[in-house]
Amino acid sequence: MGFGQLPAMVCPWLENGTLSSYLERRHDTLRPMERLALLGDAAAGLEYLHSHSIVHGDLSGSNVLIDGNERACISDFGLSMVLTDLGGSLYATSRHGTGTLRWAAPELLDLQVLEDEENPPRVLPTPQSDAYSFGRIMLQVLTGKVPYHYYPREARVRDAISKGIIPIRPDPPVVTAGQWAFMQRCWMPIGVGEPRPHADKIVEFVKQELVEGEKATLRRKA
């Protein structure tokens, strides 16, 4: 308190900075199990938020931070929403804005020309849009590169998203067939095909990947 009319949120300093910068520094030395551990941390953080009816709304490589023990923590709740069930509808009780383009779900972006530019429709982030962004985080952690890294210009990224073009599939073994299939589930369009996974299913998938990774490590050592 004491910073102005409203309380201030003070977060701890995390020595290893953002996920994006950390992956750039450690790209050649980060082992597959360490990458999966980072995903496990981020998935657990997302599940915790959703279990308390909080949508992050801006999940990206810039607001997943890495502490001194190389554990991932979700940060930057500037766009977060507390959800309440009022009359069967979902309402936001805090300010919303769109997230970082390369990680943002397409339904949050103004991809079409607005008919009424002075009164644009208010599009709110949801647990499903967080799941979409987690799929992008997963791609970034496994490959060490930001989504659409081959498109340096944001306008080209926006064009790809508007046309429903997902990132190019990385070659195995960087991303396995199972991991790629799960990311594609996270990126499913709303109302089309299989719904995006809930946070608990994301945690479950990453845990299983860690188990399989440990088994593979033991087989190599045997």
Short mmCIF file of C-alpha atoms in Angstrom, two decimals:
data_model
loop_
_atom_site.label_atom_id
_atom_site.label_comp_id
_atom_site.label_asym_id
_atom_site.label_seq_id
_atom_site.Cartn_x
_atom_site.Cartn_y
_atom_site.Cartn_z
CA MET A 1 0.00 0.00 0.00
CA GLY A 2 1.01 3.64 -0.17
CA PHE A 3 1.81 3.84 -3.90
CA GLY A 4 -1.35 5.77 -4.76
CA GLN A 5 -5.09 5.31 -4.59
CA LEU A 6 -4.92 1.57 -5.28
CA PRO A 7 -2.83 -1.29 -3.86
CA ALA A 8 0.28 -2.24 -5.83
CA MET A 9 1.30 -5.78 -6.78
CA VAL A 10 4.97 -6.43 -6.00
CA CYS A 11 6.56 -9.57 -7.45
CA PRO A 12 9.92 -11.13 -6.55
CA TRP A 13 12.95 -10.54 -8.77
CA LEU A 14 13.70 -13.68 -10.80
CA GLU A 15 17.36 -13.92 -11.67
CA ASN A 16 17.12 -15.71 -15.02
CA GLY A 17 14.72 -13.26 -16.62
CA THR A 18 12.09 -14.07 -19.21
CA LEU A 19 11.54 -17.46 -20.79
CA SER A 20 12.45 -16.06 -24.21
CA SER A 21 15.82 -14.66 -23.09
CA TYR A 22 16.57 -17.76 -21.01
CA LEU A 23 15.97 -20.08 -23.97
CA GLU A 24 18.22 -17.93 -26.16
CA ARG A 25 21.05 -18.20 -23.63
CA ARG A 26 20.60 -21.91 -22.86
CA HIS A 27 19.43 -23.15 -26.27
CA ASP A 28 22.48 -25.32 -27.00
CA THR A 29 22.85 -26.66 -23.45
CA LEU A 30 19.27 -27.22 -22.31
CA ARG A 31 18.43 -30.93 -22.15
CA PRO A 32 15.03 -32.34 -23.20
CA MET A 33 14.09 -33.18 -19.60
CA GLU A 34 14.93 -29.65 -18.51
CA ARG A 35 12.64 -28.31 -21.22
CA LEU A 36 9.83 -30.58 -20.06
CA ALA A 37 10.39 -29.45 -16.46
CA LEU A 38 9.90 -25.83 -17.55
CA LEU A 39 6.64 -26.82 -19.25
CA GLY A 40 5.56 -28.66 -16.11
CA ASP A 41 6.09 -25.52 -14.03
CA ALA A 42 4.16 -23.32 -16.48
CA ALA A 43 1.33 -25.86 -16.73
CA ALA A 44 1.05 -26.07 -12.93
CA GLY A 45 0.90 -22.28 -12.72
CA LEU A 46 -1.83 -22.11 -15.34
CA GLU A 47 -3.85 -24.83 -13.59
CA TYR A 48 -3.56 -22.93 -10.30
CA LEU A 49 -4.87 -19.72 -11.88
CA HIS A 50 -7.79 -21.45 -13.59
CA SER A 51 -8.68 -23.36 -10.39
CA HIS A 52 -9.13 -19.94 -8.75
CA SER A 53 -11.26 -18.64 -11.65
CA ILE A 54 -8.48 -16.42 -12.99
CA VAL A 55 -7.69 -16.15 -16.69
CA HIS A 56 -4.20 -14.84 -17.45
CA GLY A 57 -5.08 -13.43 -20.86
CA ASP A 58 -1.54 -12.54 -21.99
CA LEU A 59 0.56 -15.70 -21.66
CA SER A 60 3.76 -15.40 -23.72
CA GLY A 61 7.51 -15.93 -23.60
CA SER A 62 7.88 -12.49 -22.02
CA ASN A 63 5.75 -13.13 -18.95
CA VAL A 64 6.89 -16.60 -18.05
CA LEU A 65 9.93 -15.89 -15.86
CA ILE A 66 12.76 -18.17 -14.71
CA ASP A 67 14.04 -18.04 -11.13
CA GLY A 68 17.51 -18.75 -9.75
CA ASN A 69 16.76 -22.47 -9.51
CA GLU A 70 15.71 -22.50 -13.19
CA ARG A 71 12.05 -23.00 -12.37
CA ALA A 72 9.42 -21.33 -14.53
CA CYS A 73 6.86 -18.97 -12.98
CA ILE A 74 3.92 -17.24 -14.65
CA SER A 75 4.03 -13.48 -14.17
CA ASP A 76 2.51 -10.20 -15.40
CA PHE A 77 -1.14 -10.28 -14.44
CA GLY A 78 -1.92 -6.92 -16.01
CA LEU A 79 -4.55 -8.48 -18.27
CA SER A 80 -5.78 -11.13 -15.85
CA MET A 81 -9.49 -11.54 -15.26
CA VAL A 82 -11.39 -12.87 -12.31
CA LEU A 83 -14.38 -14.80 -13.62
CA THR A 84 -17.76 -14.86 -11.99
CA ASP A 85 -20.83 -16.81 -12.99
CA LEU A 86 -23.67 -14.31 -13.16
CA GLY A 87 -26.92 -15.66 -14.51
CA GLY A 88 -25.11 -18.41 -16.39
CA SER A 89 -22.84 -15.98 -18.25
CA LEU A 90 -19.14 -15.31 -17.89
CA TYR A 91 -18.14 -11.78 -16.98
CA ALA A 92 -14.77 -10.05 -16.55
CA THR A 93 -14.20 -7.96 -13.46
CA SER A 94 -10.89 -6.40 -14.47
CA ARG A 95 -9.35 -4.63 -17.44
CA HIS A 96 -8.65 -6.58 -20.64
CA GLY A 97 -6.37 -6.07 -23.62
CA THR A 98 -5.00 -8.35 -26.31
CA GLY A 99 -1.88 -10.37 -25.64
CA THR A 100 1.41 -10.63 -27.49
CA LEU A 101 0.67 -11.47 -31.11
CA ARG A 102 2.82 -14.58 -31.60
CA TRP A 103 1.21 -16.30 -28.62
CA ALA A 104 -2.31 -14.85 -28.73
CA ALA A 105 -5.39 -16.88 -29.60
CA PRO A 106 -6.92 -15.71 -32.90
CA GLU A 107 -10.32 -15.03 -31.34
CA LEU A 108 -8.70 -12.27 -29.25
CA LEU A 109 -7.34 -10.45 -32.27
CA ASP A 110 -9.18 -7.98 -34.48
CA LEU A 111 -8.55 -9.87 -37.72
CA GLN A 112 -11.43 -8.34 -39.63
CA VAL A 113 -12.26 -4.76 -40.55
CA LEU A 114 -14.61 -3.42 -37.94
CA GLU A 115 -18.00 -2.22 -39.14
CA ASP A 116 -18.10 0.31 -36.33
CA GLU A 117 -14.57 1.45 -35.52
CA GLU A 118 -15.77 3.85 -32.83
CA ASN A 119 -17.50 1.05 -30.91
CA PRO A 120 -15.45 -2.10 -31.45
CA PRO A 121 -16.74 -5.36 -29.94
CA ARG A 122 -15.21 -6.26 -26.58
CA VAL A 123 -13.47 -9.64 -26.88
CA LEU A 124 -12.52 -11.23 -23.58
CA PRO A 125 -9.80 -13.82 -22.92
CA THR A 126 -10.97 -17.18 -21.59
CA PRO A 127 -9.43 -20.38 -20.21
CA GLN A 128 -9.56 -21.65 -23.80
CA SER A 129 -7.47 -18.72 -25.07
CA ASP A 130 -4.95 -19.42 -22.29
CA ALA A 131 -4.76 -23.04 -23.50
CA TYR A 132 -4.04 -21.78 -27.02
CA SER A 133 -1.21 -19.61 -25.70
CA PHE A 134 0.20 -22.51 -23.70
CA GLY A 135 0.48 -24.48 -26.94
CA ARG A 136 2.67 -21.67 -28.27
CA ILE A 137 4.73 -21.71 -25.05
CA MET A 138 5.17 -25.45 -25.50
CA LEU A 139 6.43 -24.98 -29.05
CA GLN A 140 8.85 -22.27 -27.91
CA VAL A 141 10.27 -24.31 -25.02
CA LEU A 142 10.79 -27.47 -27.07
CA THR A 143 12.39 -25.69 -30.04
CA GLY A 144 14.05 -22.76 -28.29
CA LYS A 145 12.53 -20.37 -30.84
CA VAL A 146 9.58 -18.00 -30.67
CA PRO A 147 6.46 -19.00 -32.65
CA TYR A 148 6.71 -18.06 -36.34
CA HIS A 149 10.42 -17.29 -35.83
CA TYR A 150 10.85 -17.42 -39.62
CA TYR A 151 8.54 -14.37 -39.93
CA PRO A 152 10.52 -11.41 -38.55
CA ARG A 153 7.69 -8.96 -39.25
CA GLU A 154 4.62 -8.94 -37.04
CA ALA A 155 2.40 -8.10 -40.01
CA ARG A 156 3.31 -11.43 -41.61
CA VAL A 157 2.49 -13.25 -38.38
CA ARG A 158 -0.90 -11.55 -38.19
CA ASP A 159 -1.60 -12.50 -41.80
CA ALA A 160 -0.77 -16.15 -41.06
CA ILE A 161 -3.04 -16.18 -38.01
CA SER A 162 -5.87 -14.57 -39.95
CA LYS A 163 -5.64 -17.37 -42.52
CA GLY A 164 -5.54 -20.11 -39.87
CA ILE A 165 -1.92 -21.01 -40.66
CA ILE A 166 -0.29 -22.61 -37.62
CA PRO A 167 3.51 -22.63 -37.13
CA ILE A 168 5.53 -25.02 -39.29
CA ARG A 169 6.00 -28.40 -37.64
CA PRO A 170 9.57 -28.83 -36.31
CA ASP A 171 11.48 -31.92 -37.32
CA PRO A 172 11.60 -34.89 -34.91
CA PRO A 173 13.06 -35.55 -32.41
CA VAL A 174 12.90 -31.88 -31.38
CA VAL A 175 9.12 -32.26 -31.21
CA THR A 176 7.61 -35.75 -31.13
CA ALA A 177 4.44 -36.75 -32.94
CA GLY A 178 2.56 -36.86 -29.64
CA GLN A 179 3.75 -33.41 -28.60
CA TRP A 180 2.84 -31.95 -31.98
CA ALA A 181 -0.63 -33.51 -31.83
CA PHE A 182 -1.18 -32.00 -28.38
CA MET A 183 -0.08 -28.55 -29.52
CA GLN A 184 -2.52 -28.78 -32.40
CA ARG A 185 -5.29 -29.55 -29.89
CA CYS A 186 -4.36 -26.36 -28.05
CA TRP A 187 -4.64 -24.43 -31.33
CA MET A 188 -8.02 -25.76 -32.44
CA PRO A 189 -10.39 -22.99 -33.57
CA ILE A 190 -13.25 -22.33 -31.18
CA GLY A 191 -16.28 -24.45 -32.05
CA VAL A 192 -14.40 -26.60 -34.57
CA GLY A 193 -13.35 -30.19 -33.90
CA GLU A 194 -12.00 -31.32 -30.54
CA PRO A 195 -12.12 -28.60 -27.85
CA ARG A 196 -8.89 -27.19 -26.48
CA PRO A 197 -7.62 -29.06 -23.40
CA HIS A 198 -8.41 -27.80 -19.91
CA ALA A 199 -5.49 -26.85 -17.66
CA ASP A 200 -5.67 -30.12 -15.73
CA LYS A 201 -5.31 -32.06 -18.99
CA ILE A 202 -2.31 -29.91 -19.91
CA VAL A 203 -0.68 -30.76 -16.56
CA GLU A 204 -1.50 -34.44 -17.07
CA PHE A 205 0.05 -34.48 -20.56
CA VAL A 206 3.29 -32.80 -19.46
CA LYS A 207 3.61 -35.13 -16.47
CA GLN A 208 3.26 -38.12 -18.77
CA GLU A 209 5.91 -36.67 -21.08
CA LEU A 210 8.24 -36.34 -18.09
CA VAL A 211 7.62 -39.98 -17.12
CA GLU A 212 8.30 -41.16 -20.67
CA GLY A 213 11.41 -39.00 -20.80
CA GLU A 214 12.76 -40.51 -17.58
CA LYS A 215 12.14 -44.01 -18.92
CA ALA A 216 14.00 -43.17 -22.13
CA THR A 217 16.93 -41.81 -20.10
CA LEU A 218 17.12 -45.01 -18.04
CA ARG A 219 17.04 -47.15 -21.18
CA ARG A 220 19.96 -45.20 -22.63
CA LYS A 221 21.96 -45.69 -19.44
CA ALA A 222 21.20 -49.43 -19.21
#
